[in-house]
Tab-separated table of C-alpha atoms in Angstrom:
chain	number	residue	atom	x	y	z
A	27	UNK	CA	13.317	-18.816	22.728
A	28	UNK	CA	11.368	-19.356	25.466
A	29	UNK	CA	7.991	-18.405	25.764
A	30	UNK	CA	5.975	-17.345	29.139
A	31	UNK	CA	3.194	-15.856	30.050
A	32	UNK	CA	3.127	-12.440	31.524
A	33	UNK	CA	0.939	-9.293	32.170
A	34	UNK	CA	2.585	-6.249	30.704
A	35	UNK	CA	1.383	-2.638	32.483
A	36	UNK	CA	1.945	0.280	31.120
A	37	UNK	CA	3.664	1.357	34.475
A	38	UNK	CA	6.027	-1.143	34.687
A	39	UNK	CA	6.910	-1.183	31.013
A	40	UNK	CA	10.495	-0.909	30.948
A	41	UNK	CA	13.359	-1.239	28.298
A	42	UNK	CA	13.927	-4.552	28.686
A	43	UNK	CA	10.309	-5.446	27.668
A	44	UNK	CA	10.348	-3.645	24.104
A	45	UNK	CA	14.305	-5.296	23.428
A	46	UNK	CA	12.726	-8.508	24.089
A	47	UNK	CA	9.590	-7.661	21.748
A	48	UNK	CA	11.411	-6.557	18.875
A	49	UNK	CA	13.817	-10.058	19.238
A	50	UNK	CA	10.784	-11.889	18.756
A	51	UNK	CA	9.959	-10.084	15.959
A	52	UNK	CA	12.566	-10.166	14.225
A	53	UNK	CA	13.995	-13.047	15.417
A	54	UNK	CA	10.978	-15.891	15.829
A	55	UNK	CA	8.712	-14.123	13.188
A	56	UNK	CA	11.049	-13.249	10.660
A	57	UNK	CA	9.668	-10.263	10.261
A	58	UNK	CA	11.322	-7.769	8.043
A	59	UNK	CA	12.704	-4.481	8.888
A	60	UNK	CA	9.520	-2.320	7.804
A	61	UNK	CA	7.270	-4.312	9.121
A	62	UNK	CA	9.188	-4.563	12.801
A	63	UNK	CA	9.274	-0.708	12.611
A	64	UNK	CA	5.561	-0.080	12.400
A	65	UNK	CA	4.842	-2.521	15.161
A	66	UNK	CA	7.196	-0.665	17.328
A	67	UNK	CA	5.537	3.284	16.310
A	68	UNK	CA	2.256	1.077	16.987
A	69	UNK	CA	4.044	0.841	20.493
A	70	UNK	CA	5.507	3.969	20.800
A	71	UNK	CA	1.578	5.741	19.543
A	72	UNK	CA	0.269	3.853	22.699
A	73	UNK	CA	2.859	5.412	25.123
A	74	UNK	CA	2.229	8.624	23.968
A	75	UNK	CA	-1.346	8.190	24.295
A	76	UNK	CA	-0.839	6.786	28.032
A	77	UNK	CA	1.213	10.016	28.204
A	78	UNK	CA	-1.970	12.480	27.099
A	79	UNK	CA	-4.070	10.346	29.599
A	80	UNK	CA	-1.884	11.044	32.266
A	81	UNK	CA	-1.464	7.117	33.326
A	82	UNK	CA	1.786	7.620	32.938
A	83	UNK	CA	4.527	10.115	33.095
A	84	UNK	CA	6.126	12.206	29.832
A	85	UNK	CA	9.883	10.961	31.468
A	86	UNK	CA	8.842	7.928	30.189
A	87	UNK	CA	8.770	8.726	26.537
A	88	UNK	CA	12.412	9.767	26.621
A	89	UNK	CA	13.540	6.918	28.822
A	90	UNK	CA	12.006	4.425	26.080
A	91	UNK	CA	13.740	3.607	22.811
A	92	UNK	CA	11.830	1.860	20.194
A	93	UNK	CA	13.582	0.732	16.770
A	94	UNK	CA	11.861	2.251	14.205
A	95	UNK	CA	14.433	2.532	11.681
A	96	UNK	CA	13.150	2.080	7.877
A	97	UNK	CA	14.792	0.860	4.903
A	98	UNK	CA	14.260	1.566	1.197
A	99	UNK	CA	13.168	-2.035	-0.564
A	100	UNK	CA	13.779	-2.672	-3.517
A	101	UNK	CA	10.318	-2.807	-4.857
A	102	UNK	CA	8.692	-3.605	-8.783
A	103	UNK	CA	6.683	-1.391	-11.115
A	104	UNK	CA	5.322	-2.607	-14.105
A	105	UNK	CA	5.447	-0.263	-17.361
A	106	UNK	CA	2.658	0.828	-19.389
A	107	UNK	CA	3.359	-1.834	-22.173
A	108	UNK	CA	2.730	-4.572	-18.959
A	109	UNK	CA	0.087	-3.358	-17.833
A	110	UNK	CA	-1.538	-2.897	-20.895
A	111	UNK	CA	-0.823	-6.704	-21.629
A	112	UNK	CA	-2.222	-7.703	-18.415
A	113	UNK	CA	-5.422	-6.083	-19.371
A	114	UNK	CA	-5.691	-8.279	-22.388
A	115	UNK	CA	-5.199	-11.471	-20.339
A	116	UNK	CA	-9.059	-13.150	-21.043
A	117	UNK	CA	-7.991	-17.340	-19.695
A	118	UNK	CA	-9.257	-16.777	-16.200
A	119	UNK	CA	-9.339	-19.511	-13.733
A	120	UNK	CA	-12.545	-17.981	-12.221
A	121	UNK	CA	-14.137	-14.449	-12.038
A	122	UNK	CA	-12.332	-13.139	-8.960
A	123	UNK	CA	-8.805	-13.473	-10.375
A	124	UNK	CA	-10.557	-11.384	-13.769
A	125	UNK	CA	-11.723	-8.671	-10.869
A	126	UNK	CA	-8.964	-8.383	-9.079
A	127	UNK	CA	-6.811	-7.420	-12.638
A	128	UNK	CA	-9.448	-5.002	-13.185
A	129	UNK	CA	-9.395	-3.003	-10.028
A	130	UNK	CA	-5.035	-3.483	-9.949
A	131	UNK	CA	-5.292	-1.703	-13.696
A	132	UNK	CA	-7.690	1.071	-12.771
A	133	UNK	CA	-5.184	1.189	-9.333
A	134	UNK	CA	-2.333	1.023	-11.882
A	135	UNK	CA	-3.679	3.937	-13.601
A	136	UNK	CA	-5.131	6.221	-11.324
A	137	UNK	CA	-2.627	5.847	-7.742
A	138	UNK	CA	-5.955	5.076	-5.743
A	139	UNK	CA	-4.845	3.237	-2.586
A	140	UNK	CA	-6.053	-0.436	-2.298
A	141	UNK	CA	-8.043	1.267	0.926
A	142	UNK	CA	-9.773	3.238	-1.397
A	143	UNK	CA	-10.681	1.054	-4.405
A	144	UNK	CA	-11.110	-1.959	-2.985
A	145	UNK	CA	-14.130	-0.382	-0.556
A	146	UNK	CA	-15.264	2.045	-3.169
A	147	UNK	CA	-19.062	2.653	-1.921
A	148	UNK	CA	-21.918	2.345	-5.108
A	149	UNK	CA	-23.537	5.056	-3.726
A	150	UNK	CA	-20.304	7.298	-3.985
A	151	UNK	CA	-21.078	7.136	-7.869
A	152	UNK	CA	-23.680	9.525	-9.004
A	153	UNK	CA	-24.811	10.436	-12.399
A	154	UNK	CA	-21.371	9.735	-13.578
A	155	UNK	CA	-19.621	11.351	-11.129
A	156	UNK	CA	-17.140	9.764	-8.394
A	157	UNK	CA	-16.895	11.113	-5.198
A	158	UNK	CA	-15.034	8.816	-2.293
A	159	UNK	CA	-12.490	9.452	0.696
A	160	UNK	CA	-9.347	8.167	0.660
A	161	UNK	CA	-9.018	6.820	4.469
A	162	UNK	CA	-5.506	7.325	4.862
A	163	UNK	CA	-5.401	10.747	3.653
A	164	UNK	CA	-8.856	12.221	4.172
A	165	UNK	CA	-8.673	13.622	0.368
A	166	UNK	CA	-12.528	13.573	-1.133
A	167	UNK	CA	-13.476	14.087	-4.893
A	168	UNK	CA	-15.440	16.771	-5.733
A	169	UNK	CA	-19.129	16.219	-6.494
A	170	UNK	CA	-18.387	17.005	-9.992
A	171	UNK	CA	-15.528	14.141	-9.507
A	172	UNK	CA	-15.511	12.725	-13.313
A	173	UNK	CA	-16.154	15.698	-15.724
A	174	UNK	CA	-14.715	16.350	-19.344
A	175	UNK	CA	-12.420	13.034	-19.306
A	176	UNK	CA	-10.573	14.344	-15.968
A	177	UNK	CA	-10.734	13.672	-12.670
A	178	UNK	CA	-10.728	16.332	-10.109
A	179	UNK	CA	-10.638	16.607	-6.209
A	180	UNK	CA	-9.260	18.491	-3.522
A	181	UNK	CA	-7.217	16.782	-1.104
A	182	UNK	CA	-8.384	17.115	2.760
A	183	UNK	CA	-4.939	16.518	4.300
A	184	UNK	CA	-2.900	19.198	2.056
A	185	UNK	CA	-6.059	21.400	0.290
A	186	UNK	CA	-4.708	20.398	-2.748
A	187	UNK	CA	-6.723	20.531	-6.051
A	188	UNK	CA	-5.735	17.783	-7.864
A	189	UNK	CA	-7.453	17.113	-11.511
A	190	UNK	CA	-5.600	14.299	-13.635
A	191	UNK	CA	-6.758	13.010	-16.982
A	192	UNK	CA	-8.605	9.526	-17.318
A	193	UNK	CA	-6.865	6.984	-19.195
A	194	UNK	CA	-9.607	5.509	-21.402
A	195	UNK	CA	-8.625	1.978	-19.325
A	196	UNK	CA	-10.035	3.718	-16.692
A	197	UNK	CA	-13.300	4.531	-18.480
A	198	UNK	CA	-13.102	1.304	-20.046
A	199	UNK	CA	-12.848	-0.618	-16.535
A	200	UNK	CA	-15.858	1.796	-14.686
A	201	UNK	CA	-18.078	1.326	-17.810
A	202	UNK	CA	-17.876	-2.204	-17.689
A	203	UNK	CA	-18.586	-2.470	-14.570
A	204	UNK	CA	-21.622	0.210	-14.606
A	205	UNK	CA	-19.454	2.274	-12.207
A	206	UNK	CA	-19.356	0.117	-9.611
A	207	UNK	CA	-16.203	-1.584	-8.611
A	208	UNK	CA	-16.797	-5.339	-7.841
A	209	UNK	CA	-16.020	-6.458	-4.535
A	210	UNK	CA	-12.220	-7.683	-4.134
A	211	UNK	CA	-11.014	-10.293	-1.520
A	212	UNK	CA	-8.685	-8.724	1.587
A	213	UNK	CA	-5.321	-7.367	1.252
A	214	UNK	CA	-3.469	-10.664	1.442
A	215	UNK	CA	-5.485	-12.538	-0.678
A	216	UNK	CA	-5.554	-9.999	-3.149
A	217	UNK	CA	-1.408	-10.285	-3.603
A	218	UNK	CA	-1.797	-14.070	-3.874
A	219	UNK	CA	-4.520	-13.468	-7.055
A	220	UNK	CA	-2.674	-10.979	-8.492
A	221	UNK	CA	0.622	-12.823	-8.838
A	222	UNK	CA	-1.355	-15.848	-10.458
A	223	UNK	CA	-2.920	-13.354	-12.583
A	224	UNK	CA	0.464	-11.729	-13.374
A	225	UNK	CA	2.265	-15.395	-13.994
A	226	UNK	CA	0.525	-15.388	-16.948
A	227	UNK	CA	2.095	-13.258	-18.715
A	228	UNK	CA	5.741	-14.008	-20.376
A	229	UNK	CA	7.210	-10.462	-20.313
A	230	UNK	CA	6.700	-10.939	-15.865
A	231	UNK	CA	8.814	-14.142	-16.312
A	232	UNK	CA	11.896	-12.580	-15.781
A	233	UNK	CA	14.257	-12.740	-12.561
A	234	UNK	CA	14.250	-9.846	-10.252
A	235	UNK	CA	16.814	-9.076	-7.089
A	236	UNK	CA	15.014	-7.580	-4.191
A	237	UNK	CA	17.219	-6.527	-0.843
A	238	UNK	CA	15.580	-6.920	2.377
A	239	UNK	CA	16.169	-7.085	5.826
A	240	UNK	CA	15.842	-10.213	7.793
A	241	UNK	CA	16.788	-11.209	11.286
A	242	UNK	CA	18.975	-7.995	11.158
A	243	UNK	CA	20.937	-8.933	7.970
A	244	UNK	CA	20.744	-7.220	4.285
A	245	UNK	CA	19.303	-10.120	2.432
A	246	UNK	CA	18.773	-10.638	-1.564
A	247	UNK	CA	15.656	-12.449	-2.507
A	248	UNK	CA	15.901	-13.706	-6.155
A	249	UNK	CA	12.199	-14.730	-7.827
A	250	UNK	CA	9.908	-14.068	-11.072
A	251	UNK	CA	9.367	-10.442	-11.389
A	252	UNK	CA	5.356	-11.374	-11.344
A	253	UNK	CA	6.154	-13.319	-7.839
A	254	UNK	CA	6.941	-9.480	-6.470
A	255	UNK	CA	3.225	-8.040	-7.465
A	256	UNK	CA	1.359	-6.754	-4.629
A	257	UNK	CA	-1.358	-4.190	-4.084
A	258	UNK	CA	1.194	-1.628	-3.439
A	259	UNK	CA	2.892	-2.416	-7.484
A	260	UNK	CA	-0.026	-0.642	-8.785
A	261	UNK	CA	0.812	3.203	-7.410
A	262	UNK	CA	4.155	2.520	-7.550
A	263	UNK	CA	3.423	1.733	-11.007
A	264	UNK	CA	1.572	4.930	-11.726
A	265	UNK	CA	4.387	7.116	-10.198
A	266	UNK	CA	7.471	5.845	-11.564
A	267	UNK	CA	5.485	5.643	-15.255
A	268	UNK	CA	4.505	9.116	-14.435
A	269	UNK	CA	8.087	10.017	-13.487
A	270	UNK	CA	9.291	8.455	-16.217
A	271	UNK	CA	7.071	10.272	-18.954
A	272	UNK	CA	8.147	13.875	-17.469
A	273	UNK	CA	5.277	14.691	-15.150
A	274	UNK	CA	6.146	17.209	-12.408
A	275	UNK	CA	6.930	15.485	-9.099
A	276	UNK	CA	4.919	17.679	-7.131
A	277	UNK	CA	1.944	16.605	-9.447
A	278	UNK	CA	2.753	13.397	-9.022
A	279	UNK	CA	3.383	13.303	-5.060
A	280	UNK	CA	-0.564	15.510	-5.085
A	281	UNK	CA	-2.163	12.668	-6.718
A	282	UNK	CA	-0.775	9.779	-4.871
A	283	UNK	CA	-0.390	11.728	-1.477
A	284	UNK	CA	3.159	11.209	-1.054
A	285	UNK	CA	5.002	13.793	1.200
A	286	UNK	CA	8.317	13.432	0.102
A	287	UNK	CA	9.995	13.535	-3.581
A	288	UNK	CA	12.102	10.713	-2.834
C-alpha cells in the first residue's frame, strides 16, 4: 500500500477516507476484528462530538458508515484448581513476575478490572477497609468496604449494592502485602509476565483453538493454553467459575459490571 501524507478535516471527511482507514487496519496492521471496531467507534465518538460542537453538520453522521461489527473470541478461563496451583508457584525469576501472579489471583478472585487493581491507591485502604473507583464503571466501595469477611459496595453506574464474600486468597494476598497492592508493570507487559508465570505450570501445557478474525478471514490460532493468559483471563475466570458453581447471573453480571447475560 502506498503511503502519503495528508491533512484530514473534519469537513472534508468523506467515505472514502474511513474505507481506506479501516484497510490499513486491517490490512497493513493485522489488526483483528475487535480491535478494528473500537478504533472505528473511537472515530465515529469524534464525529459525534464535531456534531454537538456544531463544526459540522448532523447529515453527516448518517452519511458516514464506520465498521464496527464485533465478534465473540474464543477466549480462556482458568478453573479454581489452576488458579489455586498458580498461587503455589514459589521459583520466580524475579519479584515482578511473583507480583504480577498475586494481583492476577486476587483479579482472578474478586472480577476487579486490571484498571482498578493495578492503580489501587494506598490511601484508598483505611483501617482495614477498601474503598476505590472502578474507572470504567464509576462503581465505589463503601467506606465500610471489607467488613465481616465480605466485600460490599454500591455501584455508581447501575446503584447496585453489591456485597460478595472474600476468598481467604484474597485475604491472604492483601495481608501479605499490608493492604497495599504492589505496583504492576502496564497492560502489555503485564500479559507477557503472566504467560511466563503461567508456563510454569503443567496443567496450562495443553493445546487450545482460539478463532479470530484477521485481514477479514475466520482464523484458528492453535498455542499452549498458558500462551492465551492475559489481564482480561482473570474476570473471565471469576465469572465462568462463578457460573459454573450456580451463582445467579445477575449477581454475577453486578459484580463484574457486565450489562448483558451473554
Amino acid at each position: 500500500m502506498l503511503f502519503r501524507s495528508r491533512v484530514l478535516y473534519l469537513t472534508e471527511f468523506n467515505q472514502g477516507d474511513i474505507d481506506q482507514i479501516s484497510d490499513f487496519l486491517i490490512i497493513e496492521h493485522e489488526l483483528a476484528m475487535n480491535s478494528h471496531a473500537k478504533i472505528m467507534m473511537d472515530l465515529l465518538q469524534i464525529i459525534k462530538y464535531a456534531i454537538q460542537l456544531k463544526k459540522i453538520p448532523p447529515s453527516r453522521q448518517i452519511e458516514l458508515k464506520f465498521d464496527t461489527r464485533r465478534e465473540e473470541t474464543d477466549s480462556i478461563y482458568l478453573t479454581e484448581a489452576e488458579i489455586l496451583e498458580l498461587m503455589a508457584i514459589n521459583d520466580f525469576e524475579d519479584i515482578v513476575e511473583e507480583q504480577v501472579r498475586d494481583v492476577f489471583v486476587l483479579g482472578s478472585f474478586t472480577a476487579m478490572r486490571f484498571s482498578d487493581y493495578s492503580t489501587l491507591n494506598p490511601s484508598a485502604i483505611r483501617n482495614n477497609r477498601l474503598e476505590f473507583v472502578q474507572k470504567k464503571t464509576g462503581a465505589k466501595l463503601n467506606p465500610s468496604a471489607i467488613r465481616n469477611n465480605r466485600l460490599e459496595f454500591v455501584q455508581k453506574k447501575t446503584g447496585a449494592k453489591v456485597t460478595i464474600p472474600i476468598h481467604p486468597v484474597v485475604r491472604q494476598i492483601l495481608e501479605k502485602y499490608q493492604y497495599q497492592l504492589p505496583a504492576v508493570p502496564p497492560n502489555n507487559e503485564f500479559n507477557r509476565i503472566i504467560k511466563l508465570v503461567g508456563a510454569k505450570l503443567p496443567s496450562l501445557h495443553i493445546p487450545f483453538i482460539k478463532q479470530i478474525t484477521y485481514n477479514r478471514e475466520r482464523k484458528e490460532i492453535r498455542q499452549m493454553k498458558y500462551e492465551f493468559l492475559q489481564t482480561h483471563t482473570a474476570r473471565r475466570s471469576f465469572c465462568s467459575n462463578e457460573y459454573l458453581r450456580g451463582t445467579d447471573p445477575m449477581v454475577i453480571m453486578a459484580i463484574s459490571g457486565h450489562k448483558s447475560h451473554k
